[in-house]
Amino acid sequence: MPYSVKLLLSVMLIFSGCSSISEPSLKKEHEKSFENEDMYIMSGLYLEELQDYNSSSKMFEALYYETGKKEYLYRSLKNDLILQKFEQVVQRVDLEKNIVDNYELLKIKTVALIKLNSLIEAKELAIKLSEMSKKVDDYLLVTDIYIKLKEYQNAVAYLENIYITNADEKIIDRIATIMYIELDRKKDAIAQLEAHSRIHGCTEFICNKLIGFYSNENDIDALLSTYLRLYKLDKKIEIAKKIIQIYGYKKDYKGMSEFLQESKIDQELLLQLYIQEKNYTKATLIAKELYEESGNVAFLAQSAIFEYESSEDKNNKEMLSSVISKLKEVVKSSNDSMNLNYLGYLLIDHDIDIKKGMEYINEALKIEPDSAYYLDSLAWGYYKLKNCKEALRIIKKVQKLDGGDNEEVLKHIEMIEKCYKNSKGIK
């Protein structure tokens, strides 16, 4: 015999001497009616854990008739609801006296009536319950019944009347949902939520509801605006990513840049935007921050390059010293051809150390021997050394490569050719 059945039988045997009791004893709710009451309560709860709701219901029913405590009756009836004994629940509630003002019993009966599809009677009880309790969940229970009856206009009217004195977000959410889904009043539904958010604030719950509607309507501007409001409430990375994604979809890089600058959610992306905008002053600062945070010399290189590019005076000695110092540190630990070429070209173009600059460029050419830009830098080094013949030989090769029509390359070709002609005395 299962343990739960043995336990129930033992309890029923104890209570068998009380079978002649016609009325529940009038004990106060917190007082014990007999010595082992707590043990049997725990037994009833344990039966629930075992999902033996039938035995648990009978145990709590026996406890109710022994003690007169309504809490046991409620527990027993709720177990019967789980067992879907809805007709039995209604009958048991109706057998009780003075249930007119008993909220718990009326609530249990209302649920059972809904399950039995006795919706008219359930609606009357639900309205009475809501008037008794003034609880939001009870107001929503009334609208659940209206919806089952397909009385959508009545549901909205009922809730709008409640909302006048109780501006709970669950109520406005239900109003908007019925309008949007059942009545096809999509604009009105959104307007209701927006009005609520302006007066009471766009909570996470309301913002997410609006996001769902705007997403469904493909209203990108409103969707972005709502995500931005939501981000102020909850700075989750997922929300920030959605905002960045929408800015990208709209191709609003200025807006994206401003959001990234304020949120600091993705400094690498912000750096790329500054580079795209050719805002090298800000790019320098971001690259420097990223280097200090990560120790990645690629950011140090970018910081140096953008420091040079953003300088109004390209011959400023202090700036050049700073940039070259950083790039030398970079190339010690990173054999990146672009950085080698950039450093070498600076040393050549500013007549700082032409031969050393050409050494760096030759290192870059070992990595990318057919780079038009690196060969142009090397040719420029020979030009600076007055070796115009070698400079011309290299620059002629550059003309045939991709990038040979670059504005600066063309300028170099012109100057090198002129130099070569002058060195040969050609007019």
GROMACS .gro file of N, CA and C in nm, residues 246-391:
model
  438
  246ILE      N    1   1.998   4.927  -3.523
  246ILE     CA    2   1.899   5.013  -3.588
  246ILE      C    3   1.965   5.135  -3.650
  247TYR      N    4   2.060   5.196  -3.578
  247TYR     CA    5   2.134   5.309  -3.635
  247TYR      C    6   2.203   5.267  -3.765
  248GLY      N    7   2.260   5.147  -3.765
  248GLY     CA    8   2.324   5.096  -3.884
  248GLY      C    9   2.227   5.076  -3.998
  249TYR      N   10   2.109   5.022  -3.964
  249TYR     CA   11   2.005   5.000  -4.066
  249TYR      C   12   1.961   5.133  -4.128
  250LYS      N   13   1.952   5.235  -4.043
  250LYS     CA   14   1.912   5.368  -4.090
  250LYS      C   15   2.028   5.444  -4.156
  251LYS      N   16   2.149   5.386  -4.146
  251LYS     CA   17   2.270   5.454  -4.194
  251LYS      C   18   2.290   5.590  -4.125
  252ASP      N   19   2.245   5.596  -4.001
  252ASP     CA   20   2.259   5.718  -3.922
  252ASP      C   21   2.387   5.704  -3.838
  253TYR      N   22   2.501   5.725  -3.900
  253TYR     CA   23   2.628   5.704  -3.832
  253TYR      C   24   2.657   5.814  -3.731
  254LYS      N   25   2.603   5.932  -3.756
  254LYS     CA   26   2.620   6.041  -3.660
  254LYS      C   27   2.547   6.004  -3.530
  255GLY      N   28   2.423   5.956  -3.543
  255GLY     CA   29   2.346   5.914  -3.426
  255GLY      C   30   2.414   5.799  -3.355
  256MET      N   31   2.465   5.703  -3.433
  256MET     CA   32   2.535   5.589  -3.375
  256MET      C   33   2.659   5.635  -3.298
  257SER      N   34   2.731   5.728  -3.359
  257SER     CA   35   2.852   5.781  -3.295
  257SER      C   36   2.819   5.848  -3.162
  258GLU      N   37   2.715   5.928  -3.161
  258GLU     CA   38   2.675   5.998  -3.038
  258GLU      C   39   2.633   5.898  -2.929
  259PHE      N   40   2.560   5.793  -2.971
  259PHE     CA   41   2.518   5.692  -2.874
  259PHE      C   42   2.638   5.617  -2.818
  260LEU      N   43   2.730   5.579  -2.905
  260LEU     CA   44   2.850   5.508  -2.862
  260LEU      C   45   2.936   5.594  -2.771
  261GLN      N   46   2.944   5.723  -2.804
  261GLN     CA   47   3.023   5.815  -2.723
  261GLN      C   48   2.964   5.828  -2.583
  262GLU      N   49   2.832   5.831  -2.575
  262GLU     CA   50   2.765   5.847  -2.445
  262GLU      C   51   2.767   5.717  -2.365
  263SER      N   52   2.739   5.606  -2.433
  263SER     CA   53   2.726   5.478  -2.363
  263SER      C   54   2.858   5.408  -2.337
  264LYS      N   55   2.959   5.438  -2.421
  264LYS     CA   56   3.090   5.371  -2.414
  264LYS      C   57   3.075   5.220  -2.420
  265ILE      N   58   2.977   5.176  -2.496
  265ILE     CA   59   2.946   5.034  -2.502
  265ILE      C   60   3.037   4.957  -2.597
  266ASP      N   61   3.090   5.027  -2.700
  266ASP     CA   62   3.176   4.960  -2.798
  266ASP      C   63   3.275   5.063  -2.853
  267GLN      N   64   3.386   5.078  -2.781
  267GLN     CA   65   3.485   5.180  -2.818
  267GLN      C   66   3.554   5.148  -2.951
  268GLU      N   67   3.569   5.022  -2.982
  268GLU     CA   68   3.632   4.986  -3.110
  268GLU      C   69   3.545   5.028  -3.227
  269LEU      N   70   3.414   5.006  -3.213
  269LEU     CA   71   3.322   5.049  -3.319
  269LEU      C   72   3.323   5.202  -3.330
  270LEU      N   73   3.326   5.270  -3.215
  270LEU     CA   74   3.330   5.416  -3.215
  270LEU      C   75   3.458   5.465  -3.286
  271LEU      N   76   3.568   5.396  -3.263
  271LEU     CA   77   3.693   5.430  -3.330
  271LEU      C   78   3.678   5.419  -3.481
  272GLN      N   79   3.615   5.311  -3.526
  272GLN     CA   80   3.596   5.292  -3.670
  272GLN      C   81   3.508   5.402  -3.730
  273LEU      N   82   3.407   5.445  -3.654
  273LEU     CA   83   3.321   5.554  -3.701
  273LEU      C   84   3.398   5.685  -3.713
  274TYR      N   85   3.481   5.712  -3.613
  274TYR     CA   86   3.563   5.834  -3.619
  274TYR      C   87   3.659   5.830  -3.738
  275ILE      N   88   3.713   5.713  -3.766
  275ILE     CA   89   3.802   5.699  -3.883
  275ILE      C   90   3.723   5.724  -4.011
  276GLN      N   91   3.601   5.667  -4.016
  276GLN     CA   92   3.516   5.685  -4.134
  276GLN      C   93   3.481   5.832  -4.154
  277GLU      N   94   3.458   5.903  -4.042
  277GLU     CA   95   3.425   6.045  -4.048
  277GLU      C   96   3.550   6.132  -4.067
  278LYS      N   97   3.668   6.069  -4.062
  278LYS     CA   98   3.796   6.139  -4.067
  278LYS      C   99   3.810   6.238  -3.951
  279ASN      N  100   3.750   6.199  -3.839
  279ASN     CA  101   3.763   6.278  -3.718
  279ASN      C  102   3.883   6.222  -3.641
  280TYR      N  103   4.002   6.257  -3.688
  280TYR     CA  104   4.122   6.194  -3.636
  280TYR      C  105   4.158   6.241  -3.494
  281THR      N  106   4.113   6.358  -3.457
  281THR     CA  107   4.140   6.407  -3.321
  281THR      C  108   4.074   6.315  -3.219
  282LYS      N  109   3.946   6.285  -3.240
  282LYS     CA  110   3.875   6.195  -3.148
  282LYS      C  111   3.924   6.052  -3.163
  283ALA      N  112   3.960   6.013  -3.286
  283ALA     CA  113   4.011   5.879  -3.310
  283ALA      C  114   4.140   5.857  -3.231
  284THR      N  115   4.223   5.960  -3.223
  284THR     CA  116   4.348   5.952  -3.147
  284THR      C  117   4.322   5.919  -3.001
  285LEU      N  118   4.226   5.990  -2.942
  285LEU     CA  119   4.195   5.971  -2.800
  285LEU      C  120   4.139   5.833  -2.772
  286ILE      N  121   4.046   5.786  -2.860
  286ILE     CA  122   3.986   5.654  -2.840
  286ILE      C  123   4.091   5.545  -2.856
  287ALA      N  124   4.176   5.557  -2.959
  287ALA     CA  125   4.280   5.457  -2.981
  287ALA      C  126   4.376   5.451  -2.860
  288LYS      N  127   4.406   5.568  -2.804
  288LYS     CA  128   4.493   5.573  -2.686
  288LYS      C  129   4.427   5.503  -2.568
  289GLU      N  130   4.297   5.529  -2.545
  289GLU     CA  131   4.223   5.464  -2.436
  289GLU      C  132   4.222   5.312  -2.454
  290LEU      N  133   4.197   5.268  -2.578
  290LEU     CA  134   4.192   5.125  -2.606
  290LEU      C  135   4.328   5.059  -2.582
  291TYR      N  136   4.436   5.130  -2.617
  291TYR     CA  137   4.570   5.077  -2.592
  291TYR      C  138   4.597   5.064  -2.442
  292GLU      N  139   4.560   5.167  -2.367
  292GLU     CA  140   4.582   5.166  -2.222
  292GLU      C  141   4.502   5.056  -2.154
  293GLU      N  142   4.382   5.027  -2.207
  293GLU     CA  143   4.297   4.922  -2.150
  293GLU      C  144   4.346   4.782  -2.187
  294SER      N  145   4.389   4.765  -2.313
  294SER     CA  146   4.418   4.630  -2.364
  294SER      C  147   4.567   4.598  -2.377
  295GLY      N  148   4.650   4.701  -2.392
  295GLY     CA  149   4.791   4.677  -2.416
  295GLY      C  150   4.821   4.632  -2.558
  296ASN      N  151   4.721   4.636  -2.644
  296ASN     CA  152   4.735   4.594  -2.784
  296ASN      C  153   4.806   4.705  -2.862
  297VAL      N  154   4.926   4.674  -2.915
  297VAL     CA  155   5.005   4.778  -2.982
  297VAL      C  156   4.941   4.827  -3.112
  298ALA      N  157   4.844   4.751  -3.165
  298ALA     CA  158   4.773   4.797  -3.285
  298ALA      C  159   4.701   4.928  -3.257
  299PHE      N  160   4.650   4.942  -3.134
  299PHE     CA  161   4.583   5.066  -3.095
  299PHE      C  162   4.685   5.178  -3.073
  300LEU      N  163   4.802   5.142  -3.024
  300LEU     CA  164   4.907   5.243  -3.007
  300LEU      C  165   4.949   5.298  -3.143
  301ALA      N  166   4.957   5.208  -3.242
  301ALA     CA  167   4.992   5.250  -3.379
  301ALA      C  168   4.886   5.344  -3.434
  302GLN      N  169   4.759   5.308  -3.414
  302GLN     CA  170   4.650   5.393  -3.463
  302GLN      C  171   4.652   5.528  -3.393
  303SER      N  172   4.679   5.525  -3.263
  303SER     CA  173   4.686   5.650  -3.187
  303SER      C  174   4.794   5.742  -3.244
  304ALA      N  175   4.910   5.683  -3.278
  304ALA     CA  176   5.020   5.762  -3.334
  304ALA      C  177   4.985   5.817  -3.471
  305ILE      N  178   4.932   5.731  -3.557
  305ILE     CA  179   4.898   5.772  -3.694
  305ILE      C  180   4.794   5.883  -3.694
  306PHE      N  181   4.690   5.867  -3.609
  306PHE     CA  182   4.584   5.969  -3.607
  306PHE      C  183   4.630   6.097  -3.540
  307GLU      N  184   4.727   6.085  -3.451
  307GLU     CA  185   4.786   6.205  -3.391
  307GLU      C  186   4.853   6.288  -3.500
  308TYR      N  187   4.922   6.221  -3.589
  308TYR     CA  188   4.987   6.290  -3.701
  308TYR      C  189   4.884   6.346  -3.798
  309GLU      N  190   4.786   6.263  -3.834
  309GLU     CA  191   4.686   6.305  -3.934
  309GLU      C  192   4.600   6.421  -3.885
  310SER      N  193   4.579   6.428  -3.753
  310SER     CA  194   4.493   6.535  -3.699
  310SER      C  195   4.569   6.665  -3.673
  311SER      N  196   4.701   6.659  -3.683
  311SER     CA  197   4.783   6.778  -3.655
  311SER      C  198   4.771   6.880  -3.768
  312GLU      N  199   4.747   7.005  -3.731
  312GLU     CA  200   4.739   7.112  -3.831
  312GLU      C  201   4.879   7.147  -3.885
  313ASP      N  202   4.977   7.135  -3.798
  313ASP     CA  203   5.115   7.162  -3.839
  313ASP      C  204   5.190   7.030  -3.846
  314LYS      N  205   5.203   6.976  -3.967
  314LYS     CA  206   5.266   6.846  -3.985
  314LYS      C  207   5.418   6.849  -3.956
  315ASN      N  208   5.473   6.968  -3.942
  315ASN     CA  209   5.617   6.980  -3.915
  315ASN      C  210   5.646   7.012  -3.768
  316ASN      N  211   5.542   7.007  -3.687
  316ASN     CA  212   5.559   7.033  -3.543
  316ASN      C  213   5.653   6.928  -3.483
  317LYS      N  214   5.767   6.973  -3.431
  317LYS     CA  215   5.870   6.882  -3.384
  317LYS      C  216   5.825   6.796  -3.266
  318GLU      N  217   5.751   6.859  -3.175
  318GLU     CA  218   5.703   6.785  -3.057
  318GLU      C  219   5.607   6.673  -3.100
  319MET      N  220   5.516   6.707  -3.192
  319MET     CA  221   5.421   6.607  -3.241
  319MET      C  222   5.493   6.495  -3.314
  320LEU      N  223   5.587   6.531  -3.402
  320LEU     CA  224   5.662   6.430  -3.479
  320LEU      C  225   5.740   6.338  -3.386
  321SER      N  226   5.801   6.394  -3.285
  321SER     CA  227   5.876   6.314  -3.189
  321SER      C  228   5.785   6.213  -3.118
  322SER      N  229   5.665   6.260  -3.080
  322SER     CA  230   5.568   6.173  -3.011
  322SER      C  231   5.523   6.059  -3.102
  323VAL      N  232   5.489   6.094  -3.226
  323VAL     CA  233   5.439   5.995  -3.321
  323VAL      C  234   5.546   5.891  -3.355
  324ILE      N  235   5.666   5.937  -3.386
  324ILE     CA  236   5.774   5.847  -3.425
  324ILE      C  237   5.814   5.756  -3.309
  325SER      N  238   5.815   5.812  -3.189
  325SER     CA  239   5.848   5.733  -3.070
  325SER      C  240   5.748   5.619  -3.051
  326LYS      N  241   5.621   5.649  -3.068
  326LYS     CA  242   5.517   5.546  -3.053
  326LYS      C  243   5.529   5.438  -3.160
  327LEU      N  244   5.553   5.482  -3.284
  327LEU     CA  245   5.562   5.385  -3.394
  327LEU      C  246   5.687   5.296  -3.380
  328LYS      N  247   5.794   5.352  -3.330
  328LYS     CA  248   5.914   5.270  -3.308
  328LYS      C  249   5.886   5.163  -3.202
  329GLU      N  250   5.810   5.200  -3.099
  329GLU     CA  251   5.771   5.103  -2.996
  329GLU      C  252   5.684   4.993  -3.056
  330VAL      N  253   5.595   5.034  -3.149
  330VAL     CA  254   5.505   4.938  -3.213
  330VAL      C  255   5.582   4.837  -3.296
  331VAL      N  256   5.673   4.887  -3.383
  331VAL     CA  257   5.741   4.796  -3.477
  331VAL      C  258   5.840   4.703  -3.407
  332LYS      N  259   5.875   4.734  -3.284
  332LYS     CA  260   5.961   4.643  -3.207
  332LYS      C  261   5.890   4.512  -3.177
  333SER      N  262   5.759   4.520  -3.153
  333SER     CA  263   5.683   4.401  -3.112
  333SER      C  264   5.583   4.353  -3.217
  334SER      N  265   5.563   4.433  -3.322
  334SER     CA  266   5.465   4.395  -3.424
  334SER      C  267   5.521   4.423  -3.563
  335ASN      N  268   5.541   4.318  -3.640
  335ASN     CA  269   5.599   4.332  -3.774
  335ASN      C  270   5.487   4.358  -3.876
  336ASP      N  271   5.419   4.471  -3.857
  336ASP     CA  272   5.308   4.506  -3.946
  336ASP      C  273   5.361   4.597  -4.057
  337SER      N  274   5.340   4.557  -4.181
  337SER     CA  275   5.397   4.630  -4.295
  337SER      C  276   5.349   4.774  -4.303
  338MET      N  277   5.221   4.798  -4.271
  338MET     CA  278   5.169   4.934  -4.281
  338MET      C  279   5.238   5.027  -4.182
  339ASN      N  280   5.258   4.979  -4.060
  339ASN     CA  281   5.324   5.061  -3.958
  339ASN      C  282   5.471   5.086  -3.994
  340LEU      N  283   5.536   4.982  -4.049
  340LEU     CA  284   5.676   4.998  -4.092
  340LEU      C  285   5.686   5.105  -4.201
  341ASN      N  286   5.595   5.100  -4.297
  341ASN     CA  287   5.595   5.197  -4.406
  341ASN      C  288   5.565   5.338  -4.355
  342TYR      N  289   5.466   5.348  -4.266
  342TYR     CA  290   5.427   5.480  -4.215
  342TYR      C  291   5.543   5.545  -4.140
  343LEU      N  292   5.607   5.466  -4.054
  343LEU     CA  293   5.721   5.517  -3.978
  343LEU      C  294   5.835   5.557  -4.073
  344GLY      N  295   5.864   5.468  -4.169
  344GLY     CA  296   5.972   5.497  -4.263
  344GLY      C  297   5.945   5.621  -4.344
  345TYR      N  298   5.822   5.637  -4.390
  345TYR     CA  299   5.789   5.753  -4.473
  345TYR      C  300   5.802   5.883  -4.394
  346LEU      N  301   5.759   5.881  -4.266
  346LEU     CA  302   5.773   6.001  -4.183
  346LEU      C  303   5.920   6.041  -4.169
  347LEU      N  304   6.005   5.942  -4.144
  347LEU     CA  305   6.149   5.971  -4.128
  347LEU      C  306   6.208   6.028  -4.257
  348ILE      N  307   6.157   5.979  -4.372
  348ILE     CA  308   6.207   6.026  -4.501
  348ILE      C  309   6.150   6.163  -4.535
  349ASP      N  310   6.018   6.174  -4.529
  349ASP     CA  311   5.951   6.295  -4.578
  349ASP      C  312   5.989   6.418  -4.498
  350HIS      N  313   6.016   6.397  -4.366
  350HIS     CA  314   6.050   6.512  -4.280
  350HIS      C  315   6.202   6.524  -4.262
  351ASP      N  316   6.277   6.452  -4.345
  351ASP     CA  317   6.423   6.460  -4.344
  351ASP      C  318   6.482   6.437  -4.205
  352ILE      N  319   6.420   6.343  -4.132
  352ILE     CA  320   6.467   6.315  -3.995
  352ILE      C  321   6.581   6.213  -3.998
  353ASP      N  322   6.559   6.103  -4.069
  353ASP     CA  323   6.662   5.999  -4.084
  353ASP      C  324   6.624   5.918  -4.207
  354ILE      N  325   6.665   5.966  -4.325
  354ILE     CA  326   6.620   5.908  -4.452
  354ILE      C  327   6.663   5.763  -4.466
  355LYS      N  328   6.788   5.734  -4.437
  355LYS     CA  329   6.837   5.597  -4.454
  355LYS      C  330   6.767   5.499  -4.360
  356LYS      N  331   6.746   5.543  -4.235
  356LYS     CA  332   6.674   5.456  -4.140
  356LYS      C  333   6.531   5.435  -4.186
  357GLY      N  334   6.472   5.542  -4.239
  357GLY     CA  335   6.336   5.531  -4.292
  357GLY      C  336   6.327   5.430  -4.404
  358MET      N  337   6.429   5.426  -4.492
  358MET     CA  338   6.430   5.331  -4.604
  358MET      C  339   6.448   5.187  -4.555
  359GLU      N  340   6.520   5.174  -4.443
  359GLU     CA  341   6.534   5.040  -4.383
  359GLU      C  342   6.397   4.986  -4.339
  360TYR      N  343   6.319   5.072  -4.275
  360TYR     CA  344   6.185   5.031  -4.232
  360TYR      C  345   6.098   4.994  -4.353
  361ILE      N  346   6.111   5.073  -4.460
  361ILE     CA  347   6.029   5.048  -4.579
  361ILE      C  348   6.070   4.917  -4.647
  362ASN      N  349   6.200   4.889  -4.651
  362ASN     CA  350   6.245   4.763  -4.708
  362ASN      C  351   6.193   4.643  -4.627
  363GLU      N  352   6.181   4.661  -4.495
  363GLU     CA  353   6.121   4.556  -4.412
  363GLU      C  354   5.974   4.535  -4.450
  364ALA      N  355   5.906   4.645  -4.478
  364ALA     CA  356   5.765   4.637  -4.520
  364ALA      C  357   5.752   4.567  -4.655
  365LEU      N  358   5.848   4.595  -4.746
  365LEU     CA  359   5.845   4.534  -4.880
  365LEU      C  360   5.876   4.385  -4.877
  366LYS      N  361   5.944   4.339  -4.773
  366LYS     CA  362   5.966   4.195  -4.758
  366LYS      C  363   5.833   4.124  -4.734
  367ILE      N  364   5.741   4.195  -4.671
  367ILE     CA  365   5.609   4.139  -4.641
  367ILE      C  366   5.516   4.155  -4.760
  368GLU      N  367   5.519   4.274  -4.823
  368GLU     CA  368   5.434   4.301  -4.941
  368GLU      C  369   5.521   4.363  -5.050
  369PRO      N  370   5.591   4.280  -5.128
  369PRO     CA  371   5.688   4.331  -5.226
  369PRO      C  372   5.626   4.408  -5.342
  370ASP      N  373   5.500   4.389  -5.369
  370ASP     CA  374   5.437   4.456  -5.483
  370ASP      C  375   5.341   4.566  -5.441
  371SER      N  376   5.359   4.619  -5.323
  371SER     CA  377   5.274   4.728  -5.276
  371SER      C  378   5.315   4.859  -5.343
  372ALA      N  379   5.224   4.919  -5.416
  372ALA     CA  380   5.252   5.047  -5.483
  372ALA      C  381   5.289   5.155  -5.382
  373TYR      N  382   5.224   5.151  -5.266
  373TYR     CA  383   5.246   5.256  -5.167
  373TYR      C  384   5.383   5.242  -5.102
  374TYR      N  385   5.425   5.118  -5.074
  374TYR     CA  386   5.554   5.098  -5.010
  374TYR      C  387   5.668   5.129  -5.110
  375LEU      N  388   5.648   5.089  -5.236
  375LEU     CA  389   5.749   5.119  -5.339
  375LEU      C  390   5.758   5.269  -5.363
  376ASP      N  391   5.645   5.335  -5.357
  376ASP     CA  392   5.645   5.482  -5.371
  376ASP      C  393   5.726   5.545  -5.258
  377SER      N  394   5.709   5.493  -5.135
  377SER     CA  395   5.786   5.545  -5.021
  377SER      C  396   5.935   5.524  -5.043
  378LEU      N  397   5.971   5.406  -5.095
  378LEU     CA  398   6.112   5.377  -5.119
  378LEU      C  399   6.168   5.470  -5.226
  379ALA      N  400   6.093   5.488  -5.334
  379ALA     CA  401   6.135   5.581  -5.441
  379ALA      C  402   6.154   5.721  -5.386
  380TRP      N  403   6.064   5.759  -5.295
  380TRP     CA  404   6.074   5.893  -5.235
  380TRP      C  405   6.199   5.905  -5.149
  381GLY      N  406   6.240   5.796  -5.088
  381GLY     CA  407   6.365   5.795  -5.012
  381GLY      C  408   6.485   5.819  -5.102
  382TYR      N  409   6.488   5.749  -5.216
  382TYR     CA  410   6.597   5.769  -5.312
  382TYR      C  411   6.596   5.913  -5.367
  383TYR      N  412   6.477   5.966  -5.388
  383TYR     CA  413   6.464   6.105  -5.435
  383TYR      C  414   6.527   6.200  -5.333
  384LYS      N  415   6.496   6.175  -5.204
  384LYS     CA  416   6.550   6.261  -5.099
  384LYS      C  417   6.702   6.251  -5.091
  385LEU      N  418   6.755   6.133  -5.129
  385LEU     CA  419   6.901   6.112  -5.129
  385LEU      C  420   6.964   6.160  -5.261
  386LYS      N  421   6.882   6.221  -5.348
  386LYS     CA  422   6.927   6.272  -5.479
  386LYS      C  423   6.965   6.160  -5.577
  387ASN      N  424   6.925   6.038  -5.548
  387ASN     CA  425   6.949   5.926  -5.640
  387ASN      C  426   6.826   5.915  -5.730
  388CYS      N  427   6.814   6.010  -5.822
  388CYS     CA  428   6.692   6.022  -5.904
  388CYS      C  429   6.678   5.908  -6.005
  389LYS      N  430   6.790   5.850  -6.048
  389LYS     CA  431   6.785   5.739  -6.144
  389LYS      C  432   6.716   5.618  -6.080
  390GLU      N  433   6.758   5.583  -5.957
  390GLU     CA  434   6.697   5.468  -5.887
  390GLU      C  435   6.553   5.500  -5.848
  391ALA      N  436   6.531   5.625  -5.810
  391ALA     CA  437   6.395   5.668  -5.774
  391ALA      C  438   6.302   5.653  -5.894
   0.00000   0.00000   0.00000
